[in-house]
CSV table of C-alpha atoms in Angstrom, one decimal:
chain,number,residue,atom,x,y,z
A,38,MET,CA,163.9,-289.0,145.5
A,39,GLY,CA,160.0,-287.9,145.2
A,40,ASP,CA,159.2,-284.5,145.9
A,41,ALA,CA,158.2,-284.9,149.0
A,42,THR,CA,161.1,-287.2,150.6
A,43,ALA,CA,163.4,-284.3,148.6
A,44,ILE,CA,161.4,-281.9,151.3
A,45,VAL,CA,161.5,-284.2,154.3
A,46,ALA,CA,165.1,-284.7,153.8
A,47,LEU,CA,166.0,-281.0,153.2
A,48,VAL,CA,164.3,-280.0,156.4
A,49,LEU,CA,166.4,-282.7,158.6
A,50,LEU,CA,168.9,-281.2,157.0
A,51,ALA,CA,168.7,-277.1,157.1
A,52,LEU,CA,167.5,-278.7,160.5
A,53,GLY,CA,171.0,-280.2,161.7
A,54,LEU,CA,172.7,-277.1,160.6
A,55,LEU,CA,170.6,-274.9,162.8
A,56,SER,CA,171.4,-277.6,165.7
A,57,ALA,CA,175.5,-277.3,165.1
A,58,LEU,CA,175.2,-273.0,165.1
A,59,ILE,CA,172.9,-273.5,167.7
A,60,LEU,CA,176.1,-275.4,169.7
A,61,PHE,CA,179.1,-273.6,167.5
A,62,TRP,CA,177.4,-270.5,168.7
A,63,ARG,CA,177.0,-271.5,171.9
A,64,SER,CA,180.5,-273.4,172.5
A,65,THR,CA,183.0,-271.1,173.9
A,66,ALA,CA,185.9,-272.2,172.2
A,67,GLY,CA,188.7,-269.4,173.3
A,68,ALA,CA,187.5,-269.3,177.0
A,69,LEU,CA,187.6,-273.1,176.9
A,70,ASP,CA,191.4,-273.6,175.3
A,71,HIS,CA,192.8,-271.6,177.8
A,72,ARG,CA,190.9,-272.5,181.0
A,73,GLU,CA,192.0,-276.6,179.5
A,74,ASP,CA,195.4,-275.9,179.2
A,75,ALA,CA,195.9,-273.9,182.6
A,76,VAL,CA,195.5,-277.4,184.1
A,77,PRO,CA,197.9,-279.5,184.4
A,78,GLU,CA,197.3,-283.2,182.7
A,79,SER,CA,197.1,-285.0,186.6
A,80,PHE,CA,194.4,-283.0,188.1
A,81,SER,CA,192.6,-283.2,184.4
A,82,GLY,CA,190.1,-285.9,185.8
A,83,ASP,CA,192.2,-288.8,185.1
A,84,ASP,CA,192.1,-289.4,188.9
A,85,ARG,CA,188.7,-289.1,189.3
A,86,TRP,CA,187.6,-293.3,188.4
A,87,ALA,CA,190.0,-294.0,191.1
A,88,GLU,CA,187.8,-292.7,193.3
A,89,CYS,CA,185.4,-295.1,191.8
A,90,PRO,CA,186.1,-298.5,192.0
A,91,ARG,CA,185.0,-302.2,190.4
A,92,GLU,CA,184.1,-303.0,193.6
A,93,THR,CA,182.1,-300.3,194.3
A,94,ILE,CA,180.2,-300.2,190.8
A,95,ALA,CA,179.9,-303.9,190.5
A,96,GLN,CA,178.2,-303.7,194.4
A,97,ILE,CA,175.7,-301.2,192.6
A,98,PHE,CA,175.0,-303.2,190.3
A,99,GLY,CA,174.6,-306.1,192.7
A,100,SER,CA,172.0,-308.0,194.3
A,101,GLU,CA,173.1,-309.2,197.5
A,102,ASP,CA,172.2,-305.7,198.9
A,103,LEU,CA,168.5,-305.1,197.5
A,104,VAL,CA,168.1,-309.5,198.7
A,105,PHE,CA,169.2,-308.3,202.3
A,106,ILE,CA,167.3,-305.5,202.4
A,107,ARG,CA,164.3,-307.3,201.1
A,108,THR,CA,164.5,-310.1,203.6
A,109,HIS,CA,165.4,-308.1,206.4
A,110,ALA,CA,163.6,-304.7,206.3
A,111,SER,CA,160.4,-303.5,205.8
A,112,GLU,CA,158.5,-302.2,202.8
A,113,ARG,CA,159.4,-298.3,203.0
A,114,LEU,CA,162.8,-298.9,203.3
A,115,ARG,CA,162.9,-301.3,199.9
A,116,ARG,CA,161.8,-298.8,198.4
A,117,ALA,CA,163.3,-295.7,199.6
A,118,PHE,CA,166.6,-298.4,198.5
A,119,GLU,CA,165.7,-299.1,195.2
A,120,ARG,CA,165.1,-294.7,194.5
A,121,ASP,CA,168.2,-294.8,196.1
A,122,ARG,CA,170.3,-297.0,194.1
A,123,ARG,CA,169.4,-295.8,190.8
A,124,GLN,CA,169.8,-292.5,191.4
A,125,ILE,CA,173.0,-293.9,192.2
A,126,ALA,CA,173.5,-295.4,189.6
A,127,LEU,CA,172.1,-292.9,186.7
A,128,GLN,CA,175.0,-290.6,188.4
A,129,TRP,CA,177.5,-293.5,188.2
A,130,ALA,CA,176.0,-293.5,184.0
A,131,ARG,CA,176.6,-290.4,183.8
A,132,SER,CA,179.3,-289.1,184.8
A,133,ALA,CA,180.3,-292.3,182.9
A,134,PHE,CA,178.7,-289.8,180.1
A,135,ASP,CA,180.3,-286.5,180.6
A,136,GLU,CA,184.5,-288.8,181.7
A,137,THR,CA,184.8,-290.0,178.2
A,138,GLN,CA,183.5,-287.2,176.7
A,139,GLN,CA,186.2,-285.3,178.1
A,140,ILE,CA,188.4,-287.1,176.9
A,141,MET,CA,187.4,-286.9,173.6
A,142,ALA,CA,187.7,-283.4,173.8
A,143,ARG,CA,190.7,-282.8,175.7
A,144,HIS,CA,192.2,-285.5,172.3
A,145,PHE,CA,191.2,-282.9,170.5
A,146,ARG,CA,192.9,-280.6,171.7
A,147,ALA,CA,195.7,-281.7,171.4
A,148,VAL,CA,195.8,-283.3,167.6
A,149,ARG,CA,194.8,-279.8,166.7
A,150,SER,CA,197.8,-278.7,165.4
A,151,SER,CA,199.9,-282.1,164.9
A,152,ALA,CA,201.1,-281.8,160.8
A,153,ASP,CA,200.9,-285.6,161.8
A,154,LEU,CA,197.6,-286.7,162.5
A,155,ASN,CA,196.5,-289.6,161.4
A,156,ILE,CA,192.6,-289.9,159.6
A,157,THR,CA,192.6,-293.4,160.1
A,158,LEU,CA,193.1,-293.7,163.9
A,159,GLU,CA,191.6,-291.1,164.7
A,160,SER,CA,188.3,-292.0,162.6
A,161,LYS,CA,188.7,-295.0,165.3
A,162,LEU,CA,189.0,-293.1,168.7
A,163,VAL,CA,186.1,-291.0,167.3
A,164,ALA,CA,183.9,-294.3,166.5
A,165,GLU,CA,184.8,-295.9,169.8
A,166,PHE,CA,183.6,-292.8,172.1
A,167,LEU,CA,180.2,-292.5,170.5
A,168,LEU,CA,180.8,-296.3,171.4
A,169,HIS,CA,181.7,-295.5,175.6
A,170,GLN,CA,178.3,-293.0,174.7
A,171,SER,CA,176.1,-294.8,173.1
A,172,MET,CA,176.8,-297.9,175.5
A,173,CYS,CA,176.4,-294.6,178.7
A,174,LEU,CA,173.1,-293.4,177.2
A,175,THR,CA,172.2,-296.8,176.2
A,176,LEU,CA,172.6,-297.8,180.5
A,177,ALA,CA,171.1,-294.3,181.4
A,178,GLY,CA,168.2,-295.7,179.3
A,179,ALA,CA,167.6,-299.0,180.6
A,180,LEU,CA,168.4,-297.5,184.1
A,181,ARG,CA,165.1,-295.6,184.3
A,182,LEU,CA,163.4,-298.1,182.5
A,183,ALA,CA,163.9,-301.2,184.4
A,184,GLY,CA,164.4,-300.2,187.6
A,185,PRO,CA,166.8,-301.1,190.1
A,186,ASN,CA,165.8,-304.7,189.6
A,187,ASN,CA,167.1,-305.9,186.6
A,188,LEU,CA,170.4,-303.1,186.7
A,189,ALA,CA,172.8,-305.9,187.0
A,190,ARG,CA,171.9,-307.9,183.8
A,191,LEU,CA,171.7,-304.8,182.3
A,192,ALA,CA,174.6,-303.4,183.1
A,193,GLY,CA,176.4,-307.2,182.3
A,194,ALA,CA,174.6,-307.4,179.1
A,195,VAL,CA,175.8,-303.8,177.9
A,196,GLY,CA,178.8,-304.3,178.9
A,197,ASN,CA,179.3,-307.8,176.4
A,198,LEU,CA,177.4,-305.8,173.7
A,199,GLY,CA,180.2,-302.5,173.7
A,200,GLN,CA,183.2,-304.8,174.4
A,201,GLN,CA,181.8,-307.4,171.4
A,202,VAL,CA,181.7,-303.5,169.7
A,203,GLY,CA,185.1,-302.9,171.0
A,204,ALA,CA,186.8,-305.9,169.5
A,205,VAL,CA,185.7,-304.4,166.6
A,206,ILE,CA,186.7,-301.4,166.8
A,207,GLU,CA,190.3,-302.6,168.1
A,208,SER,CA,190.8,-305.7,164.9
A,209,ILE,CA,190.9,-302.5,162.5
A,210,PRO,CA,194.6,-303.1,161.6
A,211,ARG,CA,197.2,-299.9,162.3
A,212,PRO,CA,199.2,-298.0,160.3
A,213,ALA,CA,202.8,-299.0,160.9
A,214,PRO,CA,204.8,-296.8,163.5
A,215,GLY,CA,206.6,-294.6,161.1
A,216,ASP,CA,203.3,-294.1,158.9
A,217,LEU,CA,201.3,-292.2,160.6
A,218,THR,CA,200.2,-290.3,157.3
A,219,LYS,CA,199.5,-293.8,155.1
A,220,GLY,CA,195.3,-294.1,155.2
A,221,SER,CA,194.9,-290.5,156.3
A,222,GLY,CA,193.8,-289.3,152.7
A,223,LEU,CA,194.6,-285.5,151.4
A,224,ARG,CA,197.8,-284.6,152.8
A,225,THR,CA,198.6,-281.2,153.2
A,226,PRO,CA,201.4,-279.8,150.0
A,227,SER,CA,205.3,-279.3,151.2
B,244,MET,CA,156.0,-251.9,149.1
B,245,PRO,CA,157.2,-254.3,151.8
B,246,THR,CA,159.0,-255.7,149.0
B,247,TYR,CA,161.0,-252.5,147.8
B,248,ALA,CA,161.9,-252.0,151.2
B,249,LEU,CA,163.2,-254.9,151.8
B,250,TRP,CA,165.4,-254.7,149.0
B,251,PHE,CA,167.1,-251.9,149.5
B,252,ALA,CA,167.5,-252.1,153.6
B,253,THR,CA,170.1,-255.2,151.8
B,254,MET,CA,171.5,-253.2,149.9
B,255,SER,CA,172.2,-250.7,151.8
B,256,PHE,CA,173.2,-253.6,154.2
B,257,GLU,CA,175.5,-255.0,151.8
B,258,ILE,CA,176.8,-251.6,150.9
B,259,LEU,CA,178.3,-250.7,154.7
B,260,LEU,CA,179.9,-254.1,154.2
B,261,LEU,CA,181.3,-253.3,151.7
B,262,ALA,CA,182.3,-250.1,152.7
B,263,ARG,CA,183.7,-250.8,156.2
B,264,GLY,CA,185.6,-253.9,154.4
B,265,PHE,CA,187.5,-251.5,152.1
B,266,TYR,CA,188.4,-249.1,155.3
B,267,THR,CA,189.1,-251.6,157.5
B,268,ARG,CA,191.0,-253.2,155.2
B,269,LEU,CA,189.7,-256.4,156.2
B,270,PHE,CA,188.9,-257.3,152.2
B,271,ALA,CA,192.9,-258.0,151.8
B,272,ARG,CA,192.5,-260.8,154.4
B,273,PHE,CA,188.8,-262.6,153.3
B,274,PRO,CA,188.9,-261.3,149.5
B,275,LEU,CA,186.3,-263.9,148.7
B,276,PHE,CA,184.0,-263.2,151.4
B,277,TYR,CA,184.2,-259.7,150.2
B,278,ALA,CA,183.9,-261.2,146.5
B,279,TYR,CA,180.6,-262.2,147.5
B,280,VAL,CA,179.1,-259.7,149.3
B,281,LEU,CA,179.9,-258.2,146.0
B,282,PHE,CA,178.7,-260.3,143.4
B,283,VAL,CA,175.1,-260.4,145.8
B,284,LEU,CA,175.0,-256.7,146.5
B,285,LEU,CA,175.6,-256.3,141.9
B,286,GLN,CA,173.0,-259.3,141.3
B,287,SER,CA,171.3,-257.4,144.3
B,288,ILE,CA,171.0,-254.6,141.1
B,289,ALA,CA,170.2,-256.7,138.8
B,290,ARG,CA,167.7,-258.1,139.4
B,291,PHE,CA,165.8,-255.4,141.0
B,292,SER,CA,166.1,-253.4,137.7
B,293,VAL,CA,164.3,-256.1,136.0
B,294,TYR,CA,162.2,-256.9,138.3
B,295,HIS,CA,160.6,-252.8,137.8
B,296,TRP,CA,161.2,-253.1,134.1
B,297,LEU,CA,161.3,-256.3,132.7
B,298,PRO,CA,158.9,-257.9,135.1
B,299,GLN,CA,158.0,-260.7,133.1
B,300,ARG,CA,161.7,-262.2,132.3
B,301,TYR,CA,162.1,-261.5,136.5
B,302,MET,CA,161.8,-265.4,136.5
B,303,GLU,CA,164.8,-266.3,134.3
B,304,CYS,CA,166.7,-263.7,135.7
B,305,TYR,CA,166.7,-265.3,139.6
B,306,TRP,CA,167.1,-268.1,139.2
B,307,TYR,CA,169.9,-267.6,136.7
B,308,THR,CA,171.8,-265.6,139.3
B,309,GLU,CA,170.6,-267.7,142.1
B,310,PHE,CA,172.6,-270.6,140.1
B,311,VAL,CA,175.4,-268.4,139.7
B,312,GLY,CA,174.9,-267.3,143.5
B,313,VAL,CA,175.1,-270.3,145.1
B,314,ILE,CA,178.7,-270.8,143.5
B,315,VAL,CA,180.3,-268.3,144.3
B,316,GLY,CA,179.1,-268.9,147.4
B,317,CYS,CA,181.3,-272.1,147.3
B,318,GLY,CA,184.2,-269.1,148.0
B,319,VAL,CA,183.5,-268.9,151.3
B,320,LEU,CA,183.1,-272.3,152.1
B,321,PHE,CA,186.6,-272.6,151.0
B,322,GLU,CA,187.4,-268.7,153.0
B,323,ILE,CA,186.2,-269.9,156.1
B,324,TYR,CA,188.1,-273.2,155.6
B,325,ARG,CA,191.8,-271.4,154.3
B,326,LYS,CA,191.9,-269.1,157.2
B,327,GLY,CA,190.4,-270.8,159.8
B,328,LEU,CA,192.4,-274.1,160.0
B,329,ALA,CA,195.5,-272.2,158.7
B,330,PRO,CA,197.5,-273.0,162.4
B,331,TYR,CA,195.5,-276.2,162.3
B,332,PRO,CA,197.2,-278.8,159.8
B,333,GLY,CA,195.9,-281.9,162.1
B,334,THR,CA,192.5,-280.2,161.4
B,335,ALA,CA,192.6,-278.9,157.9
B,336,ARG,CA,193.5,-282.4,156.5
B,337,VAL,CA,190.5,-283.8,157.8
B,338,ALA,CA,188.9,-281.3,156.9
B,339,ARG,CA,190.1,-281.9,153.5
B,340,ASN,CA,188.7,-285.3,154.1
B,341,VAL,CA,185.6,-284.8,155.5
B,342,LEU,CA,184.6,-282.5,152.5
B,343,ALA,CA,185.7,-284.6,149.6
B,344,LEU,CA,183.8,-287.1,151.4
B,345,VAL,CA,180.7,-284.7,150.2
B,346,PHE,CA,181.9,-284.2,147.5
B,347,VAL,CA,182.5,-286.9,145.6
B,348,ALA,CA,179.2,-288.5,147.2
B,349,ALA,CA,177.8,-285.2,145.7
B,350,ALA,CA,179.5,-286.7,142.5
B,351,GLY,CA,178.8,-290.3,142.7
B,352,LYS,CA,175.1,-289.3,143.4
B,353,ALA,CA,175.4,-287.7,139.7
B,354,LEU,CA,176.8,-290.1,137.6
B,355,ALA,CA,174.4,-292.1,139.0
B,356,ALA,CA,171.5,-290.7,137.6
B,357,SER,CA,173.2,-290.0,134.6
B,358,LEU,CA,173.3,-293.2,133.8
B,359,ARG,CA,169.8,-293.8,134.7
B,360,GLY,CA,168.8,-290.5,132.2
B,361,PRO,CA,169.5,-288.4,129.6
B,362,LEU,CA,170.8,-284.7,132.5
B,363,TRP,CA,174.4,-285.3,133.9
B,364,TRP,CA,172.1,-284.2,137.0
B,365,PRO,CA,168.2,-285.2,138.3
B,366,ALA,CA,167.6,-282.0,137.9
B,367,ARG,CA,163.9,-281.3,136.3
B,368,THR,CA,164.6,-277.1,136.4
B,369,THR,CA,167.0,-274.9,137.4
B,370,ALA,CA,165.6,-274.6,141.2
B,371,VAL,CA,165.8,-278.5,142.1
B,372,LEU,CA,169.4,-277.7,140.4
B,373,GLU,CA,169.9,-274.7,142.9
B,374,ARG,CA,168.0,-277.5,145.7
B,375,ASN,CA,170.5,-279.7,144.6
B,376,LEU,CA,173.4,-277.9,145.0
B,377,ARG,CA,172.3,-275.7,148.1
B,378,ALA,CA,172.2,-279.2,150.1
B,379,VAL,CA,175.6,-280.3,148.9
B,380,GLN,CA,177.0,-276.7,150.4
B,381,ALA,CA,174.2,-277.8,153.1
B,382,PHE,CA,176.9,-280.7,153.8
B,383,ALA,CA,180.1,-279.5,153.4
B,384,VAL,CA,178.8,-276.8,156.0
B,385,LEU,CA,177.7,-278.7,158.9
B,386,GLY,CA,181.2,-281.3,157.8
B,387,LEU,CA,183.2,-277.9,158.6
B,388,VAL,CA,180.8,-276.5,161.4
B,389,ILE,CA,180.8,-280.6,163.3
B,390,LEU,CA,184.8,-279.7,163.3
B,391,LEU,CA,185.5,-276.8,164.7
B,392,VAL,CA,183.3,-277.3,167.6
B,393,ALA,CA,184.9,-280.8,168.4
B,394,TYR,CA,188.2,-279.8,167.7
B,395,SER,CA,187.3,-276.4,170.0
B,396,ILE,CA,189.3,-274.3,166.9
B,397,PRO,CA,188.6,-270.9,167.8
B,398,LEU,CA,188.1,-268.3,165.4
B,399,GLY,CA,187.9,-264.7,166.2
B,400,ARG,CA,184.9,-262.5,165.8
B,401,ASN,CA,185.6,-261.7,162.4
B,402,LEU,CA,185.4,-265.6,161.3
B,403,ARG,CA,183.2,-266.9,163.6
B,404,GLY,CA,180.5,-264.0,162.1
B,405,ILE,CA,181.5,-265.4,158.7
B,406,VAL,CA,181.1,-268.9,159.5
B,407,MET,CA,177.6,-267.8,162.0
B,408,GLY,CA,176.2,-266.2,158.7
B,409,TYR,CA,176.4,-268.5,156.1
B,410,ALA,CA,175.3,-271.4,157.6
B,411,LEU,CA,171.8,-269.6,159.3
B,412,PHE,CA,171.8,-268.1,155.1
B,413,ILE,CA,172.1,-272.6,153.6
B,414,ALA,CA,169.4,-273.3,156.4
B,415,THR,CA,167.3,-271.0,156.0
B,416,SER,CA,167.4,-271.1,152.0
B,417,LEU,CA,166.9,-275.0,152.1
B,418,ALA,CA,164.0,-274.4,154.3
B,419,ASN,CA,162.5,-271.9,151.8
B,420,LEU,CA,164.0,-274.6,148.7
B,421,ALA,CA,161.9,-276.9,150.7
B,422,ILE,CA,158.3,-274.6,151.1
B,423,LEU,CA,158.7,-274.1,146.9
B,424,ALA,CA,159.5,-277.4,145.9
B,425,SER,CA,155.8,-278.6,147.9
B,426,PRO,CA,153.1,-277.0,145.4
B,427,GLY,CA,149.9,-275.0,146.5
B,428,ASN,CA,151.4,-274.1,149.8
B,429,GLU,CA,149.6,-270.7,151.2
B,430,PHE,CA,153.0,-270.5,153.5
B,431,GLN,CA,154.4,-269.9,149.5
B,432,HIS,CA,153.9,-265.9,149.3
B,433,VAL,CA,155.0,-264.9,153.1
B,434,TRP,CA,158.0,-266.9,152.9
B,435,SER,CA,159.6,-265.6,150.2
B,436,TYR,CA,159.3,-262.6,152.0
B,437,SER,CA,160.7,-264.2,155.9
B,438,GLN,CA,164.1,-265.6,153.4
B,439,GLN,CA,165.0,-261.8,152.7
B,440,ALA,CA,164.6,-261.3,156.5
B,441,PHE,CA,166.7,-263.3,157.3
B,442,TYR,CA,169.1,-262.7,154.7
B,443,LEU,CA,169.0,-259.4,156.7
B,444,ILE,CA,170.0,-260.7,160.1
B,445,VAL,CA,172.8,-263.1,158.3
B,446,LEU,CA,173.8,-258.9,157.1
B,447,CYS,CA,173.3,-257.9,160.3
B,448,ILE,CA,175.3,-261.4,161.6
B,449,TRP,CA,178.3,-259.8,159.3
B,450,THR,CA,178.6,-256.6,158.8
B,451,VAL,CA,178.5,-256.6,163.1
B,452,SER,CA,180.9,-259.2,163.4
B,453,LEU,CA,183.6,-257.8,160.1
B,454,TRP,CA,182.6,-254.2,161.7
B,455,SER,CA,186.5,-254.4,163.0
B,456,TYR,CA,189.4,-256.1,162.7
B,457,SER,CA,189.9,-258.6,165.7
B,458,SER,CA,192.4,-261.2,165.6
B,459,LEU,CA,193.0,-265.0,165.3
B,460,PRO,CA,193.0,-266.2,169.4
B,461,HIS,CA,196.9,-267.8,169.8
B,462,LEU,CA,197.4,-270.8,170.9
B,463,PRO,CA,199.3,-271.5,174.4
B,464,ALA,CA,202.0,-272.7,174.7
B,465,ALA,CA,201.1,-275.6,176.1
B,466,SER,CA,199.2,-276.7,174.1
B,467,GLY,CA,200.4,-279.8,173.2
B,468,ALA,CA,201.4,-279.1,169.5
B,469,ALA,CA,204.9,-280.3,169.7
B,470,GLN,CA,203.4,-283.7,171.0
B,471,PRO,CA,203.5,-286.2,168.2
B,472,TYR,CA,200.5,-287.9,166.8
B,473,GLY,CA,200.6,-291.1,168.1
B,474,ALA,CA,201.8,-290.6,171.8
B,475,VAL,CA,198.7,-288.4,171.8
B,476,GLU,CA,196.6,-290.8,170.4
B,477,GLN,CA,197.9,-293.7,172.4
B,478,LYS,CA,196.6,-291.7,175.1
B,479,THR,CA,193.6,-291.5,174.5
B,480,ARG,CA,193.5,-294.6,173.8
B,481,GLU,CA,194.7,-296.4,177.2
B,482,ARG,CA,192.3,-293.8,178.8
B,483,PHE,CA,189.4,-295.4,177.0
B,484,LYS,CA,190.7,-298.6,178.2
B,485,ARG,CA,191.1,-297.6,181.6
B,486,ILE,CA,187.0,-296.8,181.4
B,487,ARG,CA,186.7,-299.3,179.8
B,488,PRO,CA,186.0,-302.3,182.7
B,489,HIS,CA,183.9,-300.6,184.2
B,490,PHE,CA,181.6,-301.5,181.6
B,491,GLY,CA,182.2,-305.0,182.2
B,492,LYS,CA,180.1,-307.3,183.2
B,493,THR,CA,179.6,-307.2,187.4
B,494,GLU,CA,177.7,-310.8,188.1
B,495,ASP,CA,181.5,-312.1,187.5
B,496,ARG,CA,183.2,-310.1,190.1
């Protein structure tokens, strides 16, 4: 590694560490803990997706309403429609992003004390979480860039990509049920 | 003059930190951390003496003591891991794997370098050697901090201060070493002061957070610790599966 490369790498590492430190400083771990644990499982966001059924999302990304507006409404109404639909779609992507974050945070809190925590399964979950997060970010970015006319195609493309990567993650072999410590690397000395 | 002022200020803080450690008996709770602070104090005294009476040997003294300091500093990392993650065996296991990965990667890099040349580490000078060791430390601290944030590990004021201070110290040391590595940089002179000033901030963080004993926060009874890992993992996977169809192809519907 050349000196210039080393300097850039050091600076990036220092910046990464500082960013992590800011996150660490901002995380009110103790307070969040108690608040989250006080919330019963059934009220902690699991049913949020039921409020936004598949059909509604299909409607948001679909072309039927847009075709109708283009045919029957004025230019001003069409623009307002497109703007609103973009906002709704962005809001949906944002809430999907938050939802996956909450699922993972709840998981981390639940397993942090588990003595039988399995590193392989944990890595798979983290990979799945990162996949969901990146899909949401890609979708949000594409929504901003491409506009409402291409929403359906974009959502479909991102979805297909996600499903393909998801299938790859799923195909990683799981350890036998009674052998959860296998593949977890170093172990706690008994 | 500013050099002496910074020197005395840091030494005063180190003495204060150690004195408070003895007074509050935190010394017994965090022995490795206080051993590190004691080492840094002795190092400062030694450096100051050499700087004052044998200035021509100062650079040599600085790099050797700095190198030993990096090794002793690993104890702080171990202390954070040992004390902070003791009530969380699951997270401790992940942390062990992350740290093992960092050190194996570093050893692998050293081994690969030794195959290319006569040195066991690609370091031409002590400064480069320190730079490499600090980078390994930084990766280890980064991994540990990410785990602490991700798993929402409540550390308590004392340990939180140790983590904050040490991570800040490592980050500023890396920046310092990066600037030292760039030849003919006019900023080097200023930075030598700012590095000491940053260390003073680190000492302030440590002194404030370790002024008195603060117990580790206990987990609430309903924290899910009793649930087997497999069941929790399955539940999380199902939640993800429930979300996944929403990303599916919408034209087909």
